[in-house]
Structure formats: C-alpha cells, structure tokens
PDB file of C-alpha atoms in Angstrom:
ATOM      1  CA  UNK A   1      -8.476 -21.383 -12.410  1.00 53.00           C
ATOM      2  CA  UNK A   2      -9.682 -24.580 -14.087  1.00 53.00           C
ATOM      3  CA  UNK A   3      -8.497 -22.959 -17.563  1.00 54.00           C
ATOM      4  CA  UNK A   4      -4.829 -22.381 -15.975  1.00 47.00           C
ATOM      5  CA  UNK A   5      -4.797 -25.895 -14.748  1.00 49.00           C
ATOM      6  CA  UNK A   6      -6.075 -27.606 -18.020  1.00 45.00           C
ATOM      7  CA  UNK A   7      -3.290 -25.284 -20.048  1.00 43.00           C
ATOM      8  CA  UNK A   8      -0.611 -26.650 -17.444  1.00 44.00           C
ATOM      9  CA  UNK A   9      -1.706 -30.175 -17.925  1.00 44.00           C
ATOM     10  CA  UNK A  10      -1.742 -29.787 -21.768  1.00 46.00           C
ATOM     11  CA  UNK A  11       1.481 -28.278 -21.784  1.00 43.00           C
ATOM     12  CA  UNK A  12       3.087 -31.029 -19.422  1.00 44.00           C
ATOM     13  CA  UNK A  13       1.660 -33.818 -21.575  1.00 45.00           C
ATOM     14  CA  UNK A  14       2.656 -32.036 -24.797  1.00 45.00           C
ATOM     15  CA  UNK A  15       6.267 -31.970 -23.527  1.00 45.00           C
ATOM     16  CA  UNK A  16       6.670 -35.711 -22.427  1.00 45.00           C
ATOM     17  CA  UNK A  17       5.052 -36.539 -26.131  1.00 46.00           C
ATOM     18  CA  UNK A  18       7.681 -34.271 -27.415  1.00 49.00           C
ATOM     19  CA  UNK A  19      10.791 -35.465 -25.579  1.00 48.00           C
ATOM     20  CA  UNK A  20       9.558 -39.250 -26.222  1.00 59.00           C
ATOM     21  CA  UNK A  21       9.190 -38.508 -29.767  1.00 70.00           C
ATOM     22  CA  UNK A  22      12.595 -37.565 -30.242  1.00 90.00           C
ATOM     23  CA  UNK A  23      14.552 -40.265 -28.065  1.00 95.00           C
ATOM     24  CA  UNK A  24      16.592 -42.419 -29.953  1.00 97.00           C
ATOM     25  CA  UNK A  25      18.478 -45.712 -28.472  1.00 98.00           C
ATOM     26  CA  UNK A  26      22.160 -45.499 -28.181  1.00 98.00           C
ATOM     27  CA  UNK A  27      24.444 -48.470 -28.704  1.00 98.00           C
ATOM     28  CA  UNK A  28      23.095 -51.539 -26.667  1.00 98.00           C
ATOM     29  CA  UNK A  29      25.781 -54.197 -27.334  1.00 98.00           C
ATOM     30  CA  UNK A  30      29.257 -54.483 -27.614  1.00 98.00           C
ATOM     31  CA  UNK A  31      30.079 -54.872 -31.297  1.00 97.00           C
ATOM     32  CA  UNK A  32      27.058 -53.795 -32.687  1.00 98.00           C
ATOM     33  CA  UNK A  33      27.566 -49.600 -32.456  1.00 97.00           C
ATOM     34  CA  UNK A  34      24.387 -49.238 -34.894  1.00 97.00           C
ATOM     35  CA  UNK A  35      22.210 -51.320 -33.339  1.00 98.00           C
ATOM     36  CA  UNK A  36      21.733 -53.549 -36.276  1.00 98.00           C
ATOM     37  CA  UNK A  37      18.343 -55.397 -35.970  1.00 98.00           C
ATOM     38  CA  UNK A  38      17.798 -59.369 -35.951  1.00 98.00           C
ATOM     39  CA  UNK A  39      16.434 -59.897 -39.515  1.00 97.00           C
ATOM     40  CA  UNK A  40      15.371 -63.453 -40.109  1.00 96.00           C
ATOM     41  CA  UNK A  41      16.703 -66.637 -39.360  1.00 96.00           C
ATOM     42  CA  UNK A  42      15.685 -70.377 -39.113  1.00 94.00           C
ATOM     43  CA  UNK A  43      13.816 -69.109 -35.707  1.00 95.00           C
ATOM     44  CA  UNK A  44      11.868 -66.777 -37.499  1.00 95.00           C
ATOM     45  CA  UNK A  45      12.197 -62.774 -37.555  1.00 97.00           C
ATOM     46  CA  UNK A  46      12.969 -60.214 -35.365  1.00 97.00           C
ATOM     47  CA  UNK A  47      10.678 -56.953 -36.013  1.00 98.00           C
ATOM     48  CA  UNK A  48       7.665 -55.862 -34.218  1.00 98.00           C
ATOM     49  CA  UNK A  49       4.548 -57.884 -34.941  1.00 96.00           C
ATOM     50  CA  UNK A  50       6.463 -60.801 -36.196  1.00 96.00           C
ATOM     51  CA  UNK A  51       4.395 -64.148 -36.269  1.00 94.00           C
ATOM     52  CA  UNK A  52       5.111 -66.269 -33.351  1.00 89.00           C
ATOM     53  CA  UNK A  53       2.652 -69.465 -33.862  1.00 88.00           C
ATOM     54  CA  UNK A  54      -0.579 -68.143 -32.550  1.00 91.00           C
ATOM     55  CA  UNK A  55       0.770 -64.743 -30.923  1.00 92.00           C
ATOM     56  CA  UNK A  56       2.702 -61.695 -32.251  1.00 95.00           C
ATOM     57  CA  UNK A  57       6.174 -60.459 -31.305  1.00 96.00           C
ATOM     58  CA  UNK A  58       6.053 -57.480 -29.087  1.00 96.00           C
ATOM     59  CA  UNK A  59       9.358 -56.166 -28.996  1.00 98.00           C
ATOM     60  CA  UNK A  60      12.228 -55.451 -31.387  1.00 98.00           C
ATOM     61  CA  UNK A  61      15.208 -57.806 -31.623  1.00 98.00           C
ATOM     62  CA  UNK A  62      18.804 -55.987 -31.768  1.00 98.00           C
ATOM     63  CA  UNK A  63      21.760 -58.267 -32.810  1.00 98.00           C
ATOM     64  CA  UNK A  64      23.932 -59.235 -29.377  1.00 98.00           C
ATOM     65  CA  UNK A  65      26.745 -61.720 -29.505  1.00 98.00           C
ATOM     66  CA  UNK A  66      26.388 -64.327 -26.742  1.00 98.00           C
ATOM     67  CA  UNK A  67      28.562 -62.989 -23.807  1.00 98.00           C
ATOM     68  CA  UNK A  68      28.732 -59.493 -24.974  1.00 98.00           C
ATOM     69  CA  UNK A  69      28.723 -56.244 -22.720  1.00 98.00           C
ATOM     70  CA  UNK A  70      25.124 -54.656 -22.830  1.00 98.00           C
ATOM     71  CA  UNK A  71      25.314 -50.888 -22.112  1.00 98.00           C
ATOM     72  CA  UNK A  72      22.595 -48.219 -21.264  1.00 98.00           C
ATOM     73  CA  UNK A  73      21.141 -46.687 -24.254  1.00 98.00           C
ATOM     74  CA  UNK A  74      20.890 -43.360 -22.680  1.00 98.00           C
ATOM     75  CA  UNK A  75      20.698 -42.036 -18.729  1.00 98.00           C
ATOM     76  CA  UNK A  76      18.191 -44.662 -17.351  1.00 98.00           C
ATOM     77  CA  UNK A  77      17.098 -45.797 -14.011  1.00 98.00           C
ATOM     78  CA  UNK A  78      16.763 -49.399 -13.037  1.00 98.00           C
ATOM     79  CA  UNK A  79      13.869 -50.556 -11.886  1.00 98.00           C
ATOM     80  CA  UNK A  80      13.669 -54.150 -11.504  1.00 98.00           C
ATOM     81  CA  UNK A  81      14.947 -57.372 -12.849  1.00 97.00           C
ATOM     82  CA  UNK A  82      12.616 -59.068 -15.194  1.00 97.00           C
ATOM     83  CA  UNK A  83      11.919 -62.850 -15.642  1.00 96.00           C
ATOM     84  CA  UNK A  84      10.977 -63.368 -19.083  1.00 95.00           C
ATOM     85  CA  UNK A  85       9.448 -66.842 -19.332  1.00 93.00           C
ATOM     86  CA  UNK A  86       6.756 -67.187 -16.507  1.00 88.00           C
ATOM     87  CA  UNK A  87       6.854 -70.820 -17.124  1.00 82.00           C
ATOM     88  CA  UNK A  88      10.242 -71.804 -18.447  1.00 79.00           C
ATOM     89  CA  UNK A  89      10.857 -75.275 -20.040  1.00 84.00           C
ATOM     90  CA  UNK A  90      14.313 -76.104 -18.389  1.00 85.00           C
ATOM     91  CA  UNK A  91      16.485 -75.491 -21.272  1.00 87.00           C
ATOM     92  CA  UNK A  92      15.214 -71.757 -21.269  1.00 94.00           C
ATOM     93  CA  UNK A  93      16.376 -70.929 -17.747  1.00 94.00           C
ATOM     94  CA  UNK A  94      19.821 -70.140 -19.450  1.00 95.00           C
ATOM     95  CA  UNK A  95      18.284 -66.886 -20.988  1.00 97.00           C
ATOM     96  CA  UNK A  96      15.360 -65.959 -18.362  1.00 97.00           C
ATOM     97  CA  UNK A  97      16.648 -62.886 -17.163  1.00 97.00           C
ATOM     98  CA  UNK A  98      16.142 -59.244 -17.996  1.00 98.00           C
ATOM     99  CA  UNK A  99      15.933 -55.713 -17.065  1.00 98.00           C
ATOM    100  CA  UNK A 100      13.149 -53.007 -16.704  1.00 98.00           C
ATOM    101  CA  UNK A 101      14.092 -49.312 -17.175  1.00 98.00           C
ATOM    102  CA  UNK A 102      12.931 -45.781 -17.426  1.00 98.00           C
ATOM    103  CA  UNK A 103      14.566 -42.975 -19.007  1.00 98.00           C
ATOM    104  CA  UNK A 104      13.882 -40.037 -21.514  1.00 97.00           C
ATOM    105  CA  UNK A 105      10.207 -40.344 -20.765  1.00 97.00           C
ATOM    106  CA  UNK A 106      10.206 -44.344 -21.649  1.00 98.00           C
ATOM    107  CA  UNK A 107       9.760 -47.441 -19.570  1.00 98.00           C
ATOM    108  CA  UNK A 108      10.986 -50.572 -21.393  1.00 98.00           C
ATOM    109  CA  UNK A 109      12.578 -54.002 -20.480  1.00 98.00           C
ATOM    110  CA  UNK A 110      15.540 -55.671 -22.178  1.00 98.00           C
ATOM    111  CA  UNK A 111      15.281 -59.495 -22.452  1.00 98.00           C
ATOM    112  CA  UNK A 112      18.108 -62.189 -22.461  1.00 98.00           C
ATOM    113  CA  UNK A 113      20.709 -59.898 -20.219  1.00 98.00           C
ATOM    114  CA  UNK A 114      22.022 -60.575 -17.009  1.00 98.00           C
ATOM    115  CA  UNK A 115      21.872 -57.574 -14.989  1.00 98.00           C
ATOM    116  CA  UNK A 116      25.167 -56.213 -13.088  1.00 98.00           C
ATOM    117  CA  UNK A 117      22.468 -54.525 -10.963  1.00 97.00           C
ATOM    118  CA  UNK A 118      18.464 -54.120 -10.783  1.00 97.00           C
ATOM    119  CA  UNK A 119      18.151 -50.718  -9.041  1.00 98.00           C
ATOM    120  CA  UNK A 120      19.653 -47.295  -9.181  1.00 98.00           C
ATOM    121  CA  UNK A 121      20.963 -44.695 -11.977  1.00 98.00           C
ATOM    122  CA  UNK A 122      23.045 -45.475 -15.097  1.00 98.00           C
ATOM    123  CA  UNK A 123      24.492 -43.163 -17.229  1.00 98.00           C
ATOM    124  CA  UNK A 124      24.509 -43.545 -21.133  1.00 98.00           C
ATOM    125  CA  UNK A 125      26.915 -45.935 -22.505  1.00 98.00           C
ATOM    126  CA  UNK A 126      27.632 -47.568 -19.102  1.00 98.00           C
ATOM    127  CA  UNK A 127      27.590 -51.259 -18.757  1.00 98.00           C
ATOM    128  CA  UNK A 128      24.065 -52.707 -17.299  1.00 98.00           C
ATOM    129  CA  UNK A 129      24.931 -56.361 -17.725  1.00 98.00           C
ATOM    130  CA  UNK A 130      25.754 -59.455 -20.282  1.00 98.00           C
ATOM    131  CA  UNK A 131      24.041 -61.005 -23.087  1.00 98.00           C
ATOM    132  CA  UNK A 132      22.878 -64.610 -21.984  1.00 98.00           C
ATOM    133  CA  UNK A 133      23.991 -67.667 -23.876  1.00 98.00           C
ATOM    134  CA  UNK A 134      20.711 -67.617 -26.971  1.00 97.00           C
ATOM    135  CA  UNK A 135      23.066 -70.474 -28.659  1.00 97.00           C
ATOM    136  CA  UNK A 136      22.523 -72.634 -25.778  1.00 95.00           C
ATOM    137  CA  UNK A 137      18.566 -72.659 -26.075  1.00 95.00           C
ATOM    138  CA  UNK A 138      18.092 -71.637 -29.837  1.00 95.00           C
ATOM    139  CA  UNK A 139      21.022 -73.083 -31.951  1.00 97.00           C
ATOM    140  CA  UNK A 140      21.594 -70.928 -35.022  1.00 96.00           C
ATOM    141  CA  UNK A 141      19.710 -68.002 -33.897  1.00 97.00           C
ATOM    142  CA  UNK A 142      20.490 -64.362 -34.615  1.00 98.00           C
ATOM    143  CA  UNK A 143      21.415 -63.603 -30.978  1.00 98.00           C
ATOM    144  CA  UNK A 144      19.802 -60.695 -29.900  1.00 98.00           C
ATOM    145  CA  UNK A 145      18.750 -58.416 -26.919  1.00 98.00           C
ATOM    146  CA  UNK A 146      14.690 -58.254 -27.096  1.00 98.00           C
ATOM    147  CA  UNK A 147      13.613 -54.571 -26.496  1.00 98.00           C
ATOM    148  CA  UNK A 148       9.975 -54.374 -25.362  1.00 98.00           C
ATOM    149  CA  UNK A 149       8.192 -51.333 -24.202  1.00 98.00           C
ATOM    150  CA  UNK A 150       6.292 -51.665 -20.684  1.00 98.00           C
ATOM    151  CA  UNK A 151       3.028 -50.699 -22.472  1.00 98.00           C
ATOM    152  CA  UNK A 152       3.825 -53.311 -25.243  1.00 97.00           C
ATOM    153  CA  UNK A 153       3.818 -50.586 -27.996  1.00 98.00           C
ATOM    154  CA  UNK A 154       6.087 -50.957 -30.959  1.00 98.00           C
ATOM    155  CA  UNK A 155       9.850 -49.564 -30.345  1.00 98.00           C
ATOM    156  CA  UNK A 156      10.713 -49.472 -33.830  1.00 98.00           C
ATOM    157  CA  UNK A 157      10.526 -45.481 -33.710  1.00 97.00           C
ATOM    158  CA  UNK A 158      13.256 -45.181 -31.186  1.00 98.00           C
ATOM    159  CA  UNK A 159      15.878 -46.618 -33.067  1.00 96.00           C
TER     160      UNK A 159
END
C-alpha cells in the first residue's frame, strides 16, 4: 500500500512539474503582443536579479504603457489584491496596487496594475485591469508590469 501511495504522489508531482515547465504567458498588456521586456533605462534594468541598491530585483518587467489594458496571460483565478509597497512614499501611492493570481500550476503577482476585480475566474486574454501611471512616480522609466512569482523564483522561463 505504501508503494502505491508513493507512486501516486510521484506521478502527481511530476505531472504538476511537467505542466508548469511548458507554461508560457500570453499577452499581458495592450500594445505589447509579444511581452517585450523592459531592458535598461535611467532607473535600472528589468531582468530578474538586477541590482536595486542593496537588494536584487525579484521579478521580470514587461513593457506596458501607462493607462493600458492588462490581460489574463492564461486562464486564472484571481486570489487577492496586492499592495506593492509596505511603507510607500507619498508619490508611490499612485502605483501601489497589484493582483495575485493562480493558473497553469503557478502563483504569481502583477504589480502596478489596478485590478477590475480581486477574486473569481478569468479566461485567457480577458481584461483584468489597468496599468497604473508609472511616469508620475518615475519620470523617464520604461513603464511596465512587474511579474513576480509568489515564491520569488525567476519567472523568465515562462516568457
């Protein structure tokens, strides 16, 4: 009996890992059908692990114009609203929103997005919110949605 349970657990785990391994994010932002990544600007770089003073960037930045529609990258369940900055400076309150989602075996957050709703099921390509005004907070930055995995692992392989 223990062998049967072990085999079931192993097969289940492998199935989840296989599903996650083949996942690719669909279009996140209107005007950026290929999920073009933020590279480098006067505010820094958008790749996972980029330097941020005494810390490292724990997500991947996908270009998105301020005010653009943000889409579900695949069928997702909206989990909750996310507050990006724990103790924001007054100017950062303009971009201090996001949404946590689950889908395709992944849990991830999208930062700098005002969600239309914060719970329920959404189909791939459906509108989930609006890109917040990054230029108001960081003039000259390449405006972007920040994609951060719930476990803070590198999301790059999903793009």
